[in-house]
Amino acid sequence: MEILRKNIGQAVLEIVRGDITQQDTEAIVNAANKQLAPGGGVAGAIHRAAGPELWEECRKLGGCETGEAKISGGYRLKAKHVIHTVGPIYSGSAQDPVLLASCYRNSLELAAKHGIESISFPAISTGIFGYPIQEAAEVSLKAVRDFLQGNPGPVKLVRFVLFSEKDFDVYRAALEELLP
Ligand code: AR6
């Protein structure tokens, strides 16, 4: 089965192959643009699945800076909330992993603040923004592990949803290395 689960304290970190728009976690995370507008990739798919009410709300949220996060309703999605975060456009600089880790940490802090117990992430920045999947897997898994180890709060399930088999395999290997 295309799923791998690891316990971290009271919480579970999971990687699955699938479509983020179909997840039944309380929140799903959008790899957004700074305007929080419906774009291509994950953002386009989430806005299509949620319906036009999502953009109606997003346009009032005042945009989002790289590495930060905003929350909205989920409308026609199974998920009650969408957390929007803007990943870095990959440049090969030392700032890339700092900003990518901030996306995950700030999204999780916002989820915790809203009492959200389960959340699904896509592989932020690894599509249109060009972040190499191997590096992104290491940075994102470590950011989530560090958050769960340091914050025994409401968040009990963090799921990474990988779209392709290749991306899933890269995440599986990275997770086995991080948490053998
Ligand atoms: N479910 C899960 N993962 C998906 C799905 C899906 N339905 N669709 C694509 N992916 P991207 P970015 C994967 O480009 O790189 C947008 O236009 C995809 O294979 O969505 O952060 C925004 O508006 C890739 O691995 O996000 C921004 O302008 C990953 O999700 C910009 O693109 C992220 O790909 C953000 O670029």
GROMACS .gro file of C-alpha atoms and ligand atoms in nm:
model
  216
    1MET     CA    1   0.000   0.000   0.000
    2GLU     CA    2   0.118   0.348  -0.073
    3ILE     CA    3   0.119   0.471   0.282
    4LEU     CA    4   0.385   0.498   0.552
    5ARG     CA    5   0.318   0.599   0.914
    6LYS     CA    6   0.548   0.704   1.197
    7ASN     CA    7   0.462   0.795   1.556
    8ILE     CA    8   0.608   1.115   1.698
    9GLY     CA    9   0.510   1.146   2.065
   10GLN     CA   10   0.128   1.155   2.073
   11ALA     CA   11   0.105   1.239   1.703
   12VAL     CA   12   0.129   1.051   1.373
   13LEU     CA   13   0.322   1.161   1.064
   14GLU     CA   14   0.191   0.992   0.752
   15ILE     CA   15   0.291   0.994   0.385
   16VAL     CA   16   0.042   0.880   0.122
   17ARG     CA   17   0.011   0.891  -0.253
   18GLY     CA   18  -0.300   1.076  -0.365
   19ASP     CA   19  -0.486   1.396  -0.440
   20ILE     CA   20  -0.486   1.667  -0.171
   21THR     CA   21  -0.834   1.788  -0.267
   22GLN     CA   22  -0.983   1.450  -0.166
   23GLN     CA   23  -0.838   1.437   0.187
   24ASP     CA   24  -1.069   1.406   0.488
   25THR     CA   25  -0.838   1.577   0.736
   26GLU     CA   26  -0.982   1.883   0.914
   27ALA     CA   27  -0.751   2.107   0.714
   28ILE     CA   28  -0.565   2.083   0.387
   29VAL     CA   29  -0.275   2.311   0.294
   30ASN     CA   30  -0.263   2.504  -0.031
   31ALA     CA   31   0.068   2.577  -0.211
   32ALA     CA   32  -0.054   2.929  -0.282
   33ASN     CA   33   0.067   3.242  -0.457
   34LYS     CA   34   0.106   3.575  -0.275
   35GLN     CA   35  -0.234   3.697  -0.396
   36LEU     CA   36  -0.402   3.376  -0.270
   37ALA     CA   37  -0.560   3.362  -0.617
   38PRO     CA   38  -0.660   3.042  -0.796
   39GLY     CA   39  -0.350   2.951  -1.001
   40GLY     CA   40  -0.227   2.628  -1.157
   41GLY     CA   41  -0.111   2.313  -0.978
   42VAL     CA   42  -0.243   2.241  -0.630
   43ALA     CA   43  -0.391   2.591  -0.592
   44GLY     CA   44  -0.599   2.553  -0.909
   45ALA     CA   45  -0.720   2.207  -0.806
   46ILE     CA   46  -0.816   2.324  -0.455
   47HIS     CA   47  -1.006   2.630  -0.582
   48ARG     CA   48  -1.191   2.418  -0.840
   49ALA     CA   49  -1.289   2.157  -0.581
   50ALA     CA   50  -1.385   2.412  -0.312
   51GLY     CA   51  -1.593   2.629  -0.546
   52PRO     CA   52  -1.595   3.006  -0.611
   53GLU     CA   53  -1.669   3.091  -0.245
   54LEU     CA   54  -1.306   3.010  -0.163
   55TRP     CA   55  -1.172   3.287  -0.388
   56GLU     CA   56  -1.442   3.521  -0.254
   57GLU     CA   57  -1.300   3.471   0.095
   58CYS     CA   58  -0.933   3.462  -0.012
   59ARG     CA   59  -0.947   3.795  -0.190
   60LYS     CA   60  -1.032   3.959   0.145
   61LEU     CA   61  -0.740   3.803   0.336
   62GLY     CA   62  -0.483   4.062   0.224
   63GLY     CA   63  -0.244   3.824   0.046
   64CYS     CA   64   0.034   3.621   0.204
   65GLU     CA   65   0.412   3.662   0.221
   66THR     CA   66   0.654   3.383   0.133
   67GLY     CA   67   0.693   3.146   0.429
   68GLU     CA   68   0.375   3.271   0.601
   69ALA     CA   69   0.026   3.121   0.627
   70LYS     CA   70  -0.343   3.229   0.623
   71ILE     CA   71  -0.658   3.029   0.699
   72SER     CA   72  -0.995   3.012   0.523
   73GLY     CA   73  -1.301   2.788   0.508
   74GLY     CA   74  -1.305   2.474   0.294
   75TYR     CA   75  -1.651   2.523   0.135
   76ARG     CA   76  -1.723   2.222  -0.093
   77LEU     CA   77  -1.414   2.031   0.020
   78LYS     CA   78  -1.429   1.749   0.275
   79ALA     CA   79  -1.178   1.955   0.476
   80LYS     CA   80  -1.336   2.224   0.695
   81HIS     CA   81  -1.039   2.459   0.653
   82VAL     CA   82  -0.778   2.549   0.395
   83ILE     CA   83  -0.446   2.683   0.519
   84HIS     CA   84  -0.273   2.882   0.245
   85THR     CA   85   0.105   2.913   0.250
   86VAL     CA   86   0.341   3.057  -0.010
   87GLY     CA   87   0.654   2.854  -0.073
   88PRO     CA   88   0.983   3.001  -0.198
   89ILE     CA   89   1.060   3.006  -0.571
   90TYR     CA   90   1.369   2.781  -0.576
   91SER     CA   91   1.690   2.977  -0.633
   92GLY     CA   92   1.960   2.753  -0.484
   93SER     CA   93   2.029   3.004  -0.204
   94ALA     CA   94   2.060   2.935   0.170
   95GLN     CA   95   1.726   3.112   0.220
   96ASP     CA   96   1.530   2.845   0.030
   97PRO     CA   97   1.525   2.581   0.306
   98VAL     CA   98   1.467   2.847   0.575
   99LEU     CA   99   1.158   2.977   0.393
  100LEU     CA  100   1.030   2.631   0.302
  101ALA     CA  101   1.058   2.516   0.666
  102SER     CA  102   0.871   2.835   0.771
  103CYS     CA  103   0.579   2.737   0.545
  104TYR     CA  104   0.536   2.411   0.733
  105ARG     CA  105   0.596   2.557   1.080
  106ASN     CA  106   0.367   2.856   1.032
  107SER     CA  107   0.092   2.637   0.882
  108LEU     CA  108   0.113   2.401   1.180
  109GLU     CA  109   0.115   2.690   1.430
  110LEU     CA  110  -0.196   2.834   1.266
  111ALA     CA  111  -0.364   2.491   1.273
  112ALA     CA  112  -0.279   2.449   1.642
  113LYS     CA  113  -0.414   2.798   1.719
  114HIS     CA  114  -0.746   2.695   1.561
  115GLY     CA  115  -0.761   2.362   1.747
  116ILE     CA  116  -0.720   2.162   1.425
  117GLU     CA  117  -0.627   1.798   1.495
  118SER     CA  118  -0.552   1.668   1.145
  119ILE     CA  119  -0.391   1.834   0.845
  120SER     CA  120  -0.270   1.734   0.497
  121PHE     CA  121   0.020   1.898   0.313
  122PRO     CA  122   0.125   1.882  -0.052
  123ALA     CA  123   0.496   1.900  -0.142
  124ILE     CA  124   0.509   2.281  -0.131
  125SER     CA  125   0.727   2.457  -0.394
  126THR     CA  126   0.811   2.134  -0.582
  127GLY     CA  127   0.593   2.206  -0.886
  128ILE     CA  128   0.583   2.543  -1.061
  129PHE     CA  129   0.826   2.689  -0.801
  130GLY     CA  130   1.096   2.437  -0.897
  131TYR     CA  131   1.220   2.308  -0.559
  132PRO     CA  132   1.401   1.973  -0.611
  133ILE     CA  133   1.187   1.700  -0.456
  134GLN     CA  134   1.472   1.531  -0.265
  135GLU     CA  135   1.577   1.853  -0.090
  136ALA     CA  136   1.215   1.951  -0.029
  137ALA     CA  137   1.141   1.610   0.126
  138GLU     CA  138   1.428   1.642   0.374
  139VAL     CA  139   1.342   2.002   0.472
  140SER     CA  140   0.966   1.946   0.503
  141LEU     CA  141   0.980   1.618   0.696
  142LYS     CA  142   1.233   1.764   0.939
  143ALA     CA  143   1.022   2.078   0.989
  144VAL     CA  144   0.713   1.870   1.070
  145ARG     CA  145   0.904   1.632   1.298
  146ASP     CA  146   1.055   1.926   1.489
  147PHE     CA  147   0.714   2.088   1.528
  148LEU     CA  148   0.547   1.771   1.654
  149GLN     CA  149   0.832   1.697   1.895
  150GLY     CA  150   0.824   2.052   2.033
  151ASN     CA  151   0.446   2.109   2.039
  152PRO     CA  152   0.240   1.835   2.202
  153GLY     CA  153  -0.073   2.038   2.120
  154PRO     CA  154  -0.395   1.974   1.929
  155VAL     CA  155  -0.232   1.856   1.605
  156LYS     CA  156  -0.241   1.475   1.615
  157LEU     CA  157  -0.212   1.379   1.246
  158VAL     CA  158   0.008   1.535   0.979
  159ARG     CA  159  -0.027   1.376   0.635
  160PHE     CA  160   0.191   1.445   0.332
  161VAL     CA  161   0.001   1.381   0.009
  162LEU     CA  162   0.229   1.309  -0.287
  163PHE     CA  163   0.082   1.325  -0.633
  164SER     CA  164   0.324   1.102  -0.825
  165GLU     CA  165   0.470   0.763  -0.748
  166LYS     CA  166   0.820   0.902  -0.789
  167ASP     CA  167   0.759   1.181  -0.535
  168PHE     CA  168   0.606   0.930  -0.295
  169ASP     CA  169   0.914   0.707  -0.324
  170VAL     CA  170   1.146   1.001  -0.255
  171TYR     CA  171   0.942   1.097   0.056
  172ARG     CA  172   0.929   0.736   0.176
  173ALA     CA  173   1.308   0.703   0.159
  174ALA     CA  174   1.360   1.042   0.327
  175LEU     CA  175   1.116   0.954   0.608
  176GLU     CA  176   1.282   0.615   0.667
  177GLU     CA  177   1.614   0.794   0.696
  178LEU     CA  178   1.482   1.065   0.931
  179LEU     CA  179   1.284   0.829   1.157
  180PRO     CA  180   1.415   0.473   1.112
  181AR6     N1  181  -0.272   1.683  -0.494
  181AR6     C1  182  -0.148   1.670  -0.439
  181AR6     N2  183  -0.037   1.720  -0.497
  181AR6     C2  184  -0.051   1.783  -0.616
  181AR6     C3  185  -0.177   1.800  -0.680
  181AR6     C4  186  -0.292   1.746  -0.613
  181AR6     N3  187  -0.414   1.757  -0.664
  181AR6     N4  188  -0.155   1.868  -0.796
  181AR6     C5  189  -0.024   1.892  -0.807
  181AR6     N5  190   0.041   1.840  -0.699
  181AR6     P1  191   0.248   2.340  -0.738
  181AR6     P2  192   0.436   2.525  -0.608
  181AR6     C6  193   0.185   1.845  -0.663
  181AR6     O1  194   0.301   2.378  -0.871
  181AR6     O2  195   0.552   2.461  -0.671
  181AR6     C7  196   0.043   2.776  -0.839
  181AR6     O3  197   0.000   2.827  -0.962
  181AR6     C8  198   0.282   1.879  -0.772
  181AR6     O4  199   0.316   1.761  -0.844
  181AR6     O5  200   0.101   2.329  -0.719
  181AR6     O6  201   0.441   2.561  -0.462
  181AR6     C9  202   0.030   2.878  -0.728
  181AR6     O7  203  -0.070   2.971  -0.756
  181AR6    C10  204   0.401   1.932  -0.693
  181AR6     O8  205   0.482   1.825  -0.646
  181AR6     O9  206   0.299   2.441  -0.622
  181AR6    C11  207   0.168   2.942  -0.723
  181AR6    O10  208   0.182   3.049  -0.813
  181AR6    C12  209   0.337   1.999  -0.572
  181AR6    O11  210   0.203   1.951  -0.570
  181AR6    C13  211   0.260   2.831  -0.766
  181AR6    O12  212   0.181   2.745  -0.848
  181AR6    C14  213   0.339   2.150  -0.572
  181AR6    O13  214   0.317   2.199  -0.703
  181AR6    C15  215   0.310   2.750  -0.648
  181AR6    O14  216   0.405   2.656  -0.693
   0.00000   0.00000   0.00000
